[in-house]
Short mmCIF file of C-alpha atoms and ligand atoms in Angstrom, two decimals:
data_model
loop_
_atom_site.label_atom_id
_atom_site.label_comp_id
_atom_site.label_asym_id
_atom_site.label_seq_id
_atom_site.Cartn_x
_atom_site.Cartn_y
_atom_site.Cartn_z
CA MET A 184 115.88 85.33 88.43
CA SER A 185 113.37 82.52 88.36
CA GLY A 186 110.80 83.71 90.95
CA LYS A 187 107.87 86.04 90.39
CA PHE A 188 107.17 89.31 92.14
CA ILE A 189 103.62 90.66 92.63
CA VAL A 190 102.90 93.98 94.36
CA PHE A 191 99.59 95.37 95.66
CA GLU A 192 99.14 99.14 95.67
CA GLY A 193 96.35 101.62 96.40
CA CYS A 194 95.14 104.40 98.66
CA GLU A 195 94.25 103.84 102.30
CA GLY A 196 90.99 102.08 103.13
CA VAL A 197 90.33 100.63 99.66
CA GLY A 198 90.35 96.99 100.76
CA LYS A 199 93.95 96.14 99.88
CA SER A 200 94.48 94.08 103.05
CA THR A 201 91.30 92.07 102.48
CA GLN A 202 92.35 91.27 98.92
CA LEU A 203 95.83 90.26 100.05
CA ARG A 204 94.29 87.91 102.63
CA LEU A 205 91.95 86.38 100.02
CA LEU A 206 94.90 85.83 97.65
CA LYS A 207 96.93 84.25 100.44
CA ASP A 208 94.06 81.87 101.27
CA TYR A 209 93.64 80.98 97.61
CA LEU A 210 97.35 80.24 97.13
CA THR A 211 97.51 78.16 100.32
CA GLU A 212 94.41 76.15 99.39
CA SER A 213 95.64 75.53 95.85
CA GLY A 214 99.09 74.42 97.03
CA GLN A 215 101.05 77.36 95.65
CA PRO A 216 103.56 78.52 98.26
CA ALA A 217 104.32 82.22 98.37
CA VAL A 218 106.20 84.69 100.55
CA PHE A 219 103.83 87.42 101.78
CA THR A 220 105.54 90.56 102.96
CA ARG A 221 104.92 94.31 103.28
CA GLU A 222 106.47 97.76 102.99
CA PRO A 223 107.59 99.61 104.90
CA GLY A 224 108.72 96.56 106.86
CA GLY A 225 109.41 92.90 106.27
CA THR A 226 112.71 92.73 108.22
CA PRO A 227 113.61 93.76 111.79
CA VAL A 228 115.56 96.82 110.55
CA ALA A 229 112.82 97.84 108.10
CA GLU A 230 110.13 97.39 110.79
CA ALA A 231 112.14 99.67 113.09
CA VAL A 232 112.36 102.27 110.29
CA ARG A 233 108.61 101.84 109.75
CA ASN A 234 107.89 102.73 113.38
CA LEU A 235 110.04 105.82 113.03
CA ILE A 236 108.36 106.92 109.76
CA LEU A 237 104.79 106.46 110.98
CA ASP A 238 105.35 107.97 114.44
CA LYS A 239 103.27 111.14 114.74
CA SER A 240 105.64 112.72 117.25
CA TYR A 241 108.24 113.38 114.50
CA GLU A 242 108.16 116.09 111.90
CA ILE A 243 109.78 114.61 108.82
CA SER A 244 110.48 116.57 105.63
CA PRO A 245 109.41 115.00 102.31
CA VAL A 246 112.97 114.25 101.17
CA VAL A 247 113.90 112.61 104.48
CA GLU A 248 110.67 110.64 104.36
CA ALA A 249 111.60 109.38 100.87
CA TYR A 250 115.07 108.35 102.10
CA LEU A 251 113.60 106.52 105.09
CA PHE A 252 111.23 104.50 102.88
CA ALA A 253 114.20 103.74 100.58
CA THR A 254 116.30 102.68 103.59
CA ALA A 255 113.63 100.24 104.73
CA ARG A 256 113.30 99.03 101.12
CA ALA A 257 117.05 98.46 100.68
CA ASP A 258 117.08 96.07 103.64
CA HIS A 259 113.83 94.36 102.64
CA VAL A 260 115.04 93.81 99.05
CA ARG A 261 118.36 92.32 100.23
CA GLN A 262 117.10 90.23 103.13
CA VAL A 263 113.75 88.98 101.88
CA ILE A 264 112.67 89.75 98.31
CA MET A 265 115.78 89.00 96.23
CA PRO A 266 116.75 85.84 98.15
CA ALA A 267 113.21 84.46 97.66
CA LEU A 268 113.19 85.38 93.95
CA ARG A 269 116.59 83.72 93.51
CA ARG A 270 115.17 80.55 95.08
CA GLY A 271 112.43 80.69 92.43
CA GLU A 272 109.64 81.59 94.86
CA LEU A 273 106.56 83.72 94.40
CA VAL A 274 106.73 86.97 96.42
CA VAL A 275 103.63 89.05 97.15
CA CYS A 276 104.29 92.45 98.68
CA ASP A 277 101.85 94.92 100.24
CA ARG A 278 103.18 98.20 98.71
CA PHE A 279 106.59 98.79 97.10
CA LEU A 280 108.37 101.49 95.06
CA SER A 281 105.13 102.79 93.47
CA SER A 282 103.98 103.93 96.93
CA SER A 283 107.06 106.17 97.06
CA TYR A 284 106.23 107.55 93.60
CA ALA A 285 102.58 108.22 94.53
CA TYR A 286 103.05 109.49 98.12
CA GLN A 287 106.47 111.18 98.18
CA GLY A 288 106.96 111.83 94.46
CA TYR A 289 103.50 113.03 93.57
CA ALA A 290 101.52 113.94 96.71
CA ARG A 291 104.48 115.42 98.60
CA GLY A 292 105.71 117.02 95.38
CA LEU A 293 109.28 115.66 95.16
CA GLY A 294 108.72 114.52 91.59
CA PHE A 295 109.10 111.06 90.07
CA GLU A 296 112.72 111.68 89.00
CA MET A 297 113.92 112.32 92.56
CA ILE A 298 112.21 109.13 93.79
CA LYS A 299 113.91 107.20 91.02
CA GLN A 300 117.31 108.57 92.05
CA ILE A 301 116.81 108.06 95.79
CA ASN A 302 115.75 104.43 95.23
CA ALA A 303 118.27 103.46 92.55
CA ALA A 304 120.81 101.91 94.91
CA ALA A 305 118.14 100.49 97.21
CA LEU A 306 116.53 98.39 94.50
CA GLU A 307 119.25 96.20 92.99
CA ASP A 308 117.17 95.99 89.77
CA CYS A 309 114.31 94.48 91.72
CA LYS A 310 111.12 95.16 89.74
CA PRO A 311 107.59 93.79 90.14
CA ASP A 312 106.33 91.47 87.38
CA CYS A 313 102.87 92.82 88.08
CA THR A 314 101.39 95.56 90.25
CA ILE A 315 97.75 95.12 91.22
CA PHE A 316 96.43 98.64 91.74
CA ILE A 317 93.19 98.73 93.71
CA ASP A 318 91.70 101.62 91.79
CA MET A 319 89.41 103.50 94.15
CA ASP A 320 89.24 107.23 94.80
CA PRO A 321 90.00 107.75 98.51
CA ALA A 322 87.23 110.39 98.68
CA ILE A 323 84.84 107.43 98.28
CA SER A 324 86.65 104.98 100.52
CA TRP A 325 86.93 107.63 103.25
CA ARG A 326 83.19 108.18 103.19
CA LYS A 327 82.80 104.44 103.40
CA GLN A 328 84.72 104.51 106.70
CA ASN A 329 81.87 106.65 108.09
CA GLY A 330 83.99 109.24 109.83
CA LYS A 331 85.52 106.55 112.03
CA THR A 332 89.19 107.11 112.88
CA ILE A 333 91.15 104.64 110.82
CA THR A 334 94.47 104.70 112.68
CA ASP A 335 96.64 107.39 114.09
CA ASP A 336 99.71 106.95 111.93
CA ARG A 337 101.43 110.05 110.60
CA ILE A 338 100.78 109.53 106.88
CA GLU A 339 97.27 108.12 107.12
CA ASN A 340 96.41 111.23 109.14
CA GLU A 341 97.06 113.54 106.17
CA SER A 342 94.16 115.49 104.64
CA VAL A 343 91.62 114.13 102.15
CA GLU A 344 93.28 116.44 99.59
CA PHE A 345 96.64 114.76 100.19
CA HIS A 346 95.12 111.31 99.66
CA GLY A 347 93.39 112.62 96.54
CA LYS A 348 96.81 113.57 95.19
CA VAL A 349 98.18 110.12 96.06
CA TYR A 350 95.35 108.67 93.96
CA GLU A 351 96.18 110.99 91.06
CA GLY A 352 99.82 109.91 91.31
CA TYR A 353 98.81 106.25 91.09
CA LYS A 354 96.62 106.93 88.05
CA ARG A 355 99.63 108.46 86.26
CA LEU A 356 101.81 105.48 87.13
CA ALA A 357 99.12 103.06 85.96
CA GLU A 358 98.89 104.85 82.59
CA ALA A 359 102.65 104.76 82.05
CA ASP A 360 103.52 101.26 83.30
CA PRO A 361 102.29 98.22 81.33
CA THR A 362 102.90 95.93 84.32
CA PHE A 363 100.19 97.80 86.28
CA VAL A 364 96.74 96.18 86.41
CA SER A 365 94.02 98.52 87.66
CA VAL A 366 91.24 96.71 89.48
CA ALA A 367 88.21 98.82 90.40
CA PRO A 368 86.71 97.16 93.49
CA LEU A 369 83.25 95.63 93.04
CA PRO A 370 80.66 95.71 95.86
CA GLU A 371 81.34 92.02 96.60
CA LYS A 372 84.87 91.41 97.91
CA SER A 373 84.82 87.91 96.42
CA ALA A 374 84.08 89.35 92.97
CA THR A 375 87.05 91.71 93.24
CA HIS A 376 89.14 88.75 94.34
CA ARG A 377 88.11 86.82 91.21
CA LEU A 378 89.16 89.77 89.01
CA ILE A 379 92.59 89.76 90.65
CA LEU A 380 92.99 85.99 90.23
CA GLU A 381 92.02 86.27 86.57
CA ALA A 382 94.59 89.02 85.95
CA LEU A 383 97.38 87.08 87.68
CA LYS A 384 96.52 83.83 85.89
CA LYS A 385 96.42 85.57 82.52
CA ARG A 386 99.97 86.78 83.13
CA GLY A 387 101.11 83.31 84.13
CA LEU A 388 102.05 84.42 87.66
CA ILE A 389 99.74 81.99 89.47
CA ARG A 390 97.68 78.93 88.54
P1 TYD B 1519 100.33 101.00 106.42
O1 TYD B 1519 99.71 100.99 107.77
O2 TYD B 1519 101.04 99.77 105.98
O3 TYD B 1519 99.25 101.43 105.35
P2 TYD B 1519 98.30 100.55 104.46
O4 TYD B 1519 97.63 99.58 105.36
O5 TYD B 1519 97.37 101.55 103.84
O6 TYD B 1519 99.18 99.89 103.44
O7 TYD B 1519 101.29 102.26 106.37
C1 TYD B 1519 102.11 102.51 105.36
C2 TYD B 1519 101.99 103.96 105.04
O8 TYD B 1519 103.18 104.40 104.41
C3 TYD B 1519 100.86 104.27 104.10
O9 TYD B 1519 100.26 105.50 104.48
C4 TYD B 1519 101.56 104.49 102.77
C5 TYD B 1519 102.90 105.01 103.18
N1 TYD B 1519 104.01 104.75 102.25
C6 TYD B 1519 104.64 105.82 101.63
O10 TYD B 1519 104.25 106.98 101.82
N2 TYD B 1519 105.71 105.58 100.81
C7 TYD B 1519 106.19 104.31 100.60
O11 TYD B 1519 107.17 104.13 99.85
C8 TYD B 1519 105.54 103.22 101.26
C9 TYD B 1519 106.03 101.82 101.05
C10 TYD B 1519 104.45 103.48 102.07
#
């Protein structure tokens, strides 16, 4: 596999999308082509599964939720991520397996082992070279949103306590996985962006 795989992770409302956009602009301006994609989604089938997962009109049990994310991932890995990595390209993905560990494994209580098992066949040995974890407690980012409704998707709508658990789950993953880079957001978005560039350059993933 000659390509490189970078994943962005973090709780809702921590500025992940802004940082992804800044990275995309930087890579475009510096002539470094990359495939930007997201989970759940990235292919027509995975986007259809995404709509199903996030639809508030369904009640979905934690184990079924984990399978649905893995289903979307299996298609995304086969149709988009692995082909690009085989062509030697740089792939940047908004969320990946670690979201399943943090949300379904930790916050929903399925446990990390079950997430590993459910995703084993979906992954085809596909593993990020680096995971940029935007390290911000959602209790803070939620206050920052000023009580404004963020969206009405099923998972984002969970309680502050649930999102606190997601954060705890991420912290555990970050401690255990040497390919995780925790980036605590600075008040200036551009300063956070520079921290991310530095981390990726140091690992030889971008120039
Ligand atoms: P999205 O709108 O993409 O959220 P964000 O902009 O915060 O990335 O919705 C994806 C939601 O799905 C988000 O709440 C995180 C959740 N999720 C899981 O629970 N497990 C997973 O494996 C993935 C990929 C996402």
